[in-house]
XYZ file of C-alpha atoms in Angstrom:
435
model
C 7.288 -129.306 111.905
C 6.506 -125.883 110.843
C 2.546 -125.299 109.202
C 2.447 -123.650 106.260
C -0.949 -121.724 105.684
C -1.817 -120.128 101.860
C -2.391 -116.454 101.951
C -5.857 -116.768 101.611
C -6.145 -118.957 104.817
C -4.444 -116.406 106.652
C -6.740 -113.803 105.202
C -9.829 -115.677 106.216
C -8.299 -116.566 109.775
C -7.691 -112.511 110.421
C -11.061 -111.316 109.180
C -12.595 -113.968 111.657
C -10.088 -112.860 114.563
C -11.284 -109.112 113.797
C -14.936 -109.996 113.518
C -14.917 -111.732 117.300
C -12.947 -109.071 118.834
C -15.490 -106.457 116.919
C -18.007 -108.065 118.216
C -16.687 -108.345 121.866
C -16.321 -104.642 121.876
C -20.003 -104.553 120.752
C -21.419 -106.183 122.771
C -19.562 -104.433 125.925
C -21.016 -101.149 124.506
C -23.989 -102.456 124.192
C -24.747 -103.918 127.734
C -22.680 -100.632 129.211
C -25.030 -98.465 127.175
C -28.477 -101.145 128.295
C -27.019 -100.044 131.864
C -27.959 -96.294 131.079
C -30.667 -97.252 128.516
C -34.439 -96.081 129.908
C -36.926 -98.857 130.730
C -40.414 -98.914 132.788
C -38.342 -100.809 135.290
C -35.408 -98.974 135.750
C -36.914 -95.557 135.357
C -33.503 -94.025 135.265
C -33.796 -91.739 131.994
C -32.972 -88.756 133.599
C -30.483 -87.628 136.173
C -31.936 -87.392 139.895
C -35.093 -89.723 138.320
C -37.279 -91.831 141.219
C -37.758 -95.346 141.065
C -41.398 -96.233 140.483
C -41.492 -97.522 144.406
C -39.953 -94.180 145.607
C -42.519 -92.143 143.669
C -45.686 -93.973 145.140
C -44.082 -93.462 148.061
C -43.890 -90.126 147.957
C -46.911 -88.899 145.846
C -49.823 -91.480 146.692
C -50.476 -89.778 150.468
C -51.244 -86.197 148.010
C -53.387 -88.325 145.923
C -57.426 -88.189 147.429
C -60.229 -90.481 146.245
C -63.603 -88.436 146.132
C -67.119 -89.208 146.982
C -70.398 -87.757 145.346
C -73.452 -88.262 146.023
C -77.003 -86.601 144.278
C -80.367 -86.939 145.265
C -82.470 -88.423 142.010
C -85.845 -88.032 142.219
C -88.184 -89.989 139.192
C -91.476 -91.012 138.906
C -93.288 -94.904 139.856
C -95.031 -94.957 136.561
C -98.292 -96.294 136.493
C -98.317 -98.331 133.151
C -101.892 -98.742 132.668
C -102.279 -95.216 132.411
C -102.163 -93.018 129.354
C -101.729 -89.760 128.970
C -103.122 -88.596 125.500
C -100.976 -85.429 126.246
C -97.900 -86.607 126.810
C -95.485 -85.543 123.686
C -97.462 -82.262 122.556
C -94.886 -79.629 124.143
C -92.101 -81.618 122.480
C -90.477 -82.662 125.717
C -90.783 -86.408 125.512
C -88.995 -88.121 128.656
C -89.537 -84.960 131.273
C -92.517 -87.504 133.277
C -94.658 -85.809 135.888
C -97.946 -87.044 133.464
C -95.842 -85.535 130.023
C -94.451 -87.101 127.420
C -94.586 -90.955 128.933
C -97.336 -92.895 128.132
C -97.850 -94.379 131.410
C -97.304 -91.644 133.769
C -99.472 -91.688 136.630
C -97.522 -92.736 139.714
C -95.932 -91.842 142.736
C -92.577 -89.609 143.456
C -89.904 -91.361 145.247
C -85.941 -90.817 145.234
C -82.734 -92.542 145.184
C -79.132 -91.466 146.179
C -76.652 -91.885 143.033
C -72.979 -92.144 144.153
C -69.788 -91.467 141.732
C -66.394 -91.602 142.373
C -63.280 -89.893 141.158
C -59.667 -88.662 142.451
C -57.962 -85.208 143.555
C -54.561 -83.785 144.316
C -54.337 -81.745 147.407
C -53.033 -78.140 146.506
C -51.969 -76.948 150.083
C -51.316 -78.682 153.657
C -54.288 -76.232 154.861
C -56.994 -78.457 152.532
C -57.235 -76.895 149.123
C -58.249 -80.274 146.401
C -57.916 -79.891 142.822
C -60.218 -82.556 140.648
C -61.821 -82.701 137.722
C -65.210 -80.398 137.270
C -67.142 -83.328 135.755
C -66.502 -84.923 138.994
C -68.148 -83.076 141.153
C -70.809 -81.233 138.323
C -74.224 -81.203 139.841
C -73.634 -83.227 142.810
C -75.007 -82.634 146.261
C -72.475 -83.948 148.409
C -68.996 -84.391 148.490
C -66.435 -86.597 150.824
C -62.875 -86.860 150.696
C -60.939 -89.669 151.645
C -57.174 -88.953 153.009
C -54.743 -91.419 152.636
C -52.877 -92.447 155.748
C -48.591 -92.127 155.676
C -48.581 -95.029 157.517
C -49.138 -98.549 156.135
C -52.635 -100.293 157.795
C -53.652 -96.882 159.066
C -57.249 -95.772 158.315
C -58.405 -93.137 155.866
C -59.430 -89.869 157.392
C -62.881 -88.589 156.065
C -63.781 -84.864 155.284
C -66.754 -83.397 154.121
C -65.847 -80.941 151.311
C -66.748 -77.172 150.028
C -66.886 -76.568 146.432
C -64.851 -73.789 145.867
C -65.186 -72.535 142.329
C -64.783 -74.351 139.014
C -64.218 -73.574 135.488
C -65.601 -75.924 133.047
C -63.983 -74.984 129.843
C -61.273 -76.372 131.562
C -62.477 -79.126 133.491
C -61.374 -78.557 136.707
C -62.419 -77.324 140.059
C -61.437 -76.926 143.447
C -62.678 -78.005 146.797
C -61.951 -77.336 150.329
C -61.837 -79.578 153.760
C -61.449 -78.536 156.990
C -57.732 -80.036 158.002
C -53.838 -79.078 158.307
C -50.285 -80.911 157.599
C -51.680 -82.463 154.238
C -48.948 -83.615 152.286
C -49.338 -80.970 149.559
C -48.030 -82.345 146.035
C -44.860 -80.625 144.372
C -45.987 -79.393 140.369
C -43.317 -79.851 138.054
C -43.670 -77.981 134.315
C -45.261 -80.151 131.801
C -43.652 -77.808 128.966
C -40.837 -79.433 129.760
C -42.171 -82.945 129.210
C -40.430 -85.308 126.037
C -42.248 -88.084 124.375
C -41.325 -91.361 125.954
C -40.464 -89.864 129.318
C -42.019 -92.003 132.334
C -45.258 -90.873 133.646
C -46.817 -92.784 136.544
C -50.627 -92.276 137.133
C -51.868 -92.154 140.605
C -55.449 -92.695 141.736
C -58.493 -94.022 142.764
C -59.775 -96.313 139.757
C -63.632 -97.511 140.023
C -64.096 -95.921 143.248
C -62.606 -99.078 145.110
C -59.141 -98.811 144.624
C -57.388 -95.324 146.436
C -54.232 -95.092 145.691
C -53.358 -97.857 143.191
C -50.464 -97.016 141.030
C -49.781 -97.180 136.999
C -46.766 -96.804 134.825
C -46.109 -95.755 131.340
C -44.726 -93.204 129.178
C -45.864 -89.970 127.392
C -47.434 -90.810 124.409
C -47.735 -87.704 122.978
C -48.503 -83.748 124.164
C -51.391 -80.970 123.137
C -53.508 -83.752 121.911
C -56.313 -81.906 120.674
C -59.183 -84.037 122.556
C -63.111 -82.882 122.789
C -65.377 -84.211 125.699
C -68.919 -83.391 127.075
C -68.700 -80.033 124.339
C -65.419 -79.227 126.304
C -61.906 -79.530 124.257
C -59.078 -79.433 125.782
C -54.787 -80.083 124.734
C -54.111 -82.958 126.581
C -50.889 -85.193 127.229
C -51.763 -88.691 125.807
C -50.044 -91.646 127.999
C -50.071 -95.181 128.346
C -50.406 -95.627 131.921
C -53.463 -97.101 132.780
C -56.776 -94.284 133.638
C -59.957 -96.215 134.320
C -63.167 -94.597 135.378
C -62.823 -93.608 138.855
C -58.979 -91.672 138.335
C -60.775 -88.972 137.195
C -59.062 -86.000 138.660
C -55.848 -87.371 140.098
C -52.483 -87.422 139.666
C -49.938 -88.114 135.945
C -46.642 -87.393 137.968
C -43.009 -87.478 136.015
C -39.728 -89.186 137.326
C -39.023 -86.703 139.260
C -42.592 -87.162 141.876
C -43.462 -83.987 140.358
C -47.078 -83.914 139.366
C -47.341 -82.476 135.713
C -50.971 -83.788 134.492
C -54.592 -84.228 135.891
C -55.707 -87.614 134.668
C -59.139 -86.733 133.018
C -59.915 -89.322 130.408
C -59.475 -92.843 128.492
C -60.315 -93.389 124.990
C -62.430 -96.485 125.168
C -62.674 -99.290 122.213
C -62.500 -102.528 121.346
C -59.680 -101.803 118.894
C -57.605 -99.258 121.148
C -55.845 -99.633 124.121
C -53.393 -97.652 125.915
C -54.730 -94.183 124.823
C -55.451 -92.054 128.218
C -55.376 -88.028 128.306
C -54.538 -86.140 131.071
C -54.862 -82.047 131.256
C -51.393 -80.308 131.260
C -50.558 -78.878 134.653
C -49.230 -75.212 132.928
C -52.817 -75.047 131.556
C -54.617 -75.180 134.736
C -52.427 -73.677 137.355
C -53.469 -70.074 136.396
C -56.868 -71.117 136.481
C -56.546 -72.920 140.023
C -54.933 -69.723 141.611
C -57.883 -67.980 140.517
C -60.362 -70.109 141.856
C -58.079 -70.080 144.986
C -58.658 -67.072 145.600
C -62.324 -66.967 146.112
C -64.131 -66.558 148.859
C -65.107 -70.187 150.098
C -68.910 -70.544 149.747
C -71.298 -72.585 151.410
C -74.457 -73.942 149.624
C -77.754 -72.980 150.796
C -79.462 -75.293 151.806
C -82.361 -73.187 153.526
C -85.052 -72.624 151.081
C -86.268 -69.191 152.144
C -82.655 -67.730 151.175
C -81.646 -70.204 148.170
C -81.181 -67.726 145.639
C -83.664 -68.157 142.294
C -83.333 -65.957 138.962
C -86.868 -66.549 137.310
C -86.265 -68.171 133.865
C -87.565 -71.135 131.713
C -84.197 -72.207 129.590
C -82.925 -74.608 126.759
C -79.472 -76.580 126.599
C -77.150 -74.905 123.767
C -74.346 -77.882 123.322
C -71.806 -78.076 121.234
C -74.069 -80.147 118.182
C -76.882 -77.580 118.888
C -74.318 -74.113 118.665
C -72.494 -75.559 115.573
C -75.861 -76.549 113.589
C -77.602 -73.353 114.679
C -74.291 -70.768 114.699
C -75.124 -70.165 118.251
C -73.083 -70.112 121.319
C -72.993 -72.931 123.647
C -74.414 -72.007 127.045
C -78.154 -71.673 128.824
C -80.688 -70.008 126.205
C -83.503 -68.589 127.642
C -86.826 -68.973 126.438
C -88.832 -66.951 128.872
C -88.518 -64.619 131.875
C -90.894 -64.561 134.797
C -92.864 -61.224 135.137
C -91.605 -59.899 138.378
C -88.612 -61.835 138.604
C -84.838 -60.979 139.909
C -83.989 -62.324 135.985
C -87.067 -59.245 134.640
C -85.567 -56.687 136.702
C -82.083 -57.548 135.943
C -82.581 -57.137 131.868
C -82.427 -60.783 130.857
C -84.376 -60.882 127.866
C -85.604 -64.147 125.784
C -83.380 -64.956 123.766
C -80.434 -64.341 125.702
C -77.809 -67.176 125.876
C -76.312 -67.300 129.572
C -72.427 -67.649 129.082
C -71.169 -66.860 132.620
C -72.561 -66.811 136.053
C -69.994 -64.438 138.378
C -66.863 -66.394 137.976
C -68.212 -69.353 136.303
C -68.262 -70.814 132.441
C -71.625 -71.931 131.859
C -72.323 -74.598 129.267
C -75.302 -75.799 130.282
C -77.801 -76.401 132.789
C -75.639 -78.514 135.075
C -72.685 -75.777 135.495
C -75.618 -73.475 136.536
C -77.049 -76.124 138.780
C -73.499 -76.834 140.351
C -72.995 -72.908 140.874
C -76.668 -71.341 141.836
C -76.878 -73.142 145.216
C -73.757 -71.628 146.572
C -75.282 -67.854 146.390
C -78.173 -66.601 148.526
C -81.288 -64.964 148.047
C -79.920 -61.047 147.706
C -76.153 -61.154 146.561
C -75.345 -59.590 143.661
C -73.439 -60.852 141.086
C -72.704 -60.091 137.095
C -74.011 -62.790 134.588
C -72.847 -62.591 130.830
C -74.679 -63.220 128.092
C -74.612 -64.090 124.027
C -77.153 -60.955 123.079
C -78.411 -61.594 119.187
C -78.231 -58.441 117.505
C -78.612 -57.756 114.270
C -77.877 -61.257 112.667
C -74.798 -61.861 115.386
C -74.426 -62.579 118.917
C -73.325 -59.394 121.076
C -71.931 -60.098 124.540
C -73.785 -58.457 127.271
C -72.660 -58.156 130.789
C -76.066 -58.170 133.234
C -75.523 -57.567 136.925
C -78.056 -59.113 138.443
C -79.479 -59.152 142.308
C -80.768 -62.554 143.396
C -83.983 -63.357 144.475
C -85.983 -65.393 146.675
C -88.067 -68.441 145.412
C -91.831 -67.371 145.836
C -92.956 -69.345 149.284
C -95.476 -71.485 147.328
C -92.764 -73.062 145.328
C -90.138 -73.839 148.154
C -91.847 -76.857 148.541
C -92.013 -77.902 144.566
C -88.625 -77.623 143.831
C -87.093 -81.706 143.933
C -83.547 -82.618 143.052
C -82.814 -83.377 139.926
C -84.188 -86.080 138.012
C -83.224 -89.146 135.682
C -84.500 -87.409 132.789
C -82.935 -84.162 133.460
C -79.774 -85.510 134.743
C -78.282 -85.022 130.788
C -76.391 -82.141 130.765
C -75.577 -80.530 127.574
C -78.198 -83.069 125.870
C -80.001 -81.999 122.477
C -83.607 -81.368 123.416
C -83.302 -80.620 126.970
C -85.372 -77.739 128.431
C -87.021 -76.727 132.336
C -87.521 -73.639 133.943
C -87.583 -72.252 137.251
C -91.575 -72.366 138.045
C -93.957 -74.341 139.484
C -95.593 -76.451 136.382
C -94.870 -79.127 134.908
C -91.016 -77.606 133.674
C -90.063 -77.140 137.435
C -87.007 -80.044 138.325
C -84.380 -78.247 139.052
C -85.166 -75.348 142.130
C -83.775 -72.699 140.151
């Protein structure tokens, strides 16, 4: 017997027929299209991309964890004692009988270790970190990672090269060949949501650990320590400790420093990481300097004569003045007196190096010897505005009666760019840092 079906049956029967073969073809576009779609996983949004496997494979070995240690010297402070003195030259905090109220006591010291990351630049041992890595510190070790699994690390001893804190980076040196040098792709080039992979050596414990994510954004205007940089933003994890190493894209090409990590309660997933086009000029320059050793022998440590005050950025933008070393007084006699370095003077530069404050001096000064030469630039107020004023200036030698009074640096000096801070080069009560 033949069915007979209304029109409107048939209607409704064909509209349901084209719906499931509509949505057949759907949903074979759709999982063809998932196929080619970008994930963390897959990490397949570009033609000749890396897995996430093959790039640790290939980058981690370029990726170094770093070292530092410093010498902190303090006070044992006698609490019974006080010292009716203490806050009158408006240095509260600077011990050695001022400005604590129990401050009688004996000298001793401490070693103070950091850690951070670095990408080797060259098979022949050239590092590139971060400059608030290695800022201040008095030594520095480099640990190699082996290409073969179970392997141990190789330990070097490094140079500081140069550095150029505006930037926040710096370079170091270590005495070995066949490094597996890193490849530097162009972070122009970079689109937002493209993988990046951070490689490094996070809280000091953990060389070589690997973390995925995507760019989260590029030039992200972002201000630390008085220095502002454009950074990439990612997600991939950066804890302290990966500082200096490696954001590479999917191509094992290394196109960020990892410098920083917004840290809140309320945020997560906001790390910065310096664009590689930023500081490759910068790194060829400090290349190409002559490696220096520090001076460690007293009699030819070089000394310029000076008592100074911090200039950060607070300080420069309440008082319109520019951020750097402003000094307060120059020693009669001195290599800074003979020079031309007058009070009031705001020390900018120091040869090749951006000076912010007294720890980019501190980092620098020990690497040049009593007689070199070498040009310092300074902020020069002149009539109501600062003038910049190049100085050359020939190093001297620390008077022999205060190459035994000049300690490492202290707990209370160790603030760099800090409102307040002061010191000077001589032997009273300002004298913590052998300048």
């Amino acid at each position: 017997m033949m069915k007979h079906y209304s029109f409107r049956r048939l209607a409704a029967m064909t509209a349901a027929i084209a719906l499931a073969v509509t949505a057949s073809v759907s949903s074979l576009a759709l999982a063809e299209k998932a196929e080619k779609h970008f994930s963390i996983v897959e990490a397949a949004s570009q033609e000749n991309a890396l897995s996430i496997p093959e790039i640790a494979k290939k980058c981690r070995t370029s990726v170094v964890a770093i070292e530092t240690e410093t010498t902190v010297v303090y006070n044992n402070y006698d609490s019974n004692y006080y010292n009716p003195f203490g806050s009158m030259f408006g240095f509260p905090g600077f011990g050695y009988g001022y400005g604590y109220p129990g401050s009688r006591g004996n000298q001793r010291e401490y070693t103070q270790t950091g850690a951070g990351s670095g990408i080797i630049l060259s098979e022949d041992g050239y590092i590139l970190t971060n400059n608030h890595v290695i800022a201040g510190v008095d030594k520095i070790t480099v640990y190699i990672m082996p290409e073969e699994a179970g392997a141990e690390e190789a330990t070097y001893e490094a140079k500081l090269i140069g550095t150029s804190e505006s930037n926040d980076v710096a370079v170091l040196k270590i005495e070995a060949e066949g490094l597996n040098a890193a490849s530097f792709g162009d972070s122009d080039q970079l689109e937002l949501g493209e993988l990046a992979v951070a490689i490094g050596n996070p809280m000091g414990t953990v060389h070589g650990s690997v973390t995925a994510g995507i760019i989260s954004a590029k030039e992200r205007e972002l201000t630390i320590d008085d220095v502002t940089i454009k950074a990439i933003q990612t997600d991939a994890a950066i804890n302290p400790g990966n500082s200096g190493g490696a954001l590479v894209n999917m191509r094992g090409q290394v196109i960020g420093i990892n410098s920083a990590k917004y840290s809140d309660e309320a945020v997560e997933g906001m790390c910065f990481a310096i664009p590689v086009n930023t500081a490759m000029p910068i790194l060829e320059e400090l290349m190409s300097r002559t490696t220096r050793v520090e001076i460690t022998d007293p009699e030819r440590a070089a000394y310029l004569g000076i008592n100074y005050q911090d200039i950060n950025a607070a300080m420069a933008e309440a008082y319109r003045m520019p951020v750097g070393v402003y000094v307060t007084a120059v020693g009669e006699g001195s290599p800074a007196e003979k020079a031309g370095l007058l009070p009031g003077d705001i020390i900018t530069k120091f040869d090749h190096d951006t000076i912010t404050g007294y720890a980019s001096l501190r980092t620098a000064l020990p690497y040049y010897a009593a007689g070199e030469t070498v040009d310092i630039v300074v902020q020069r107020p002149e009539r109501g505005q600062y003038v910049e004023t190049t100085i050359t200036i020939t190093l001297g030698a620390r008077p022999a009666e205060q190459q035994a009074e000049a300690p490492a640096q202290t707990p209370e000096n160790n603030q760099g760019g800090q409102s307040g801070q002061g010191g000077s080069e001589y032997p009273s009560w300002f004298d913590f840092f052998g300048w």
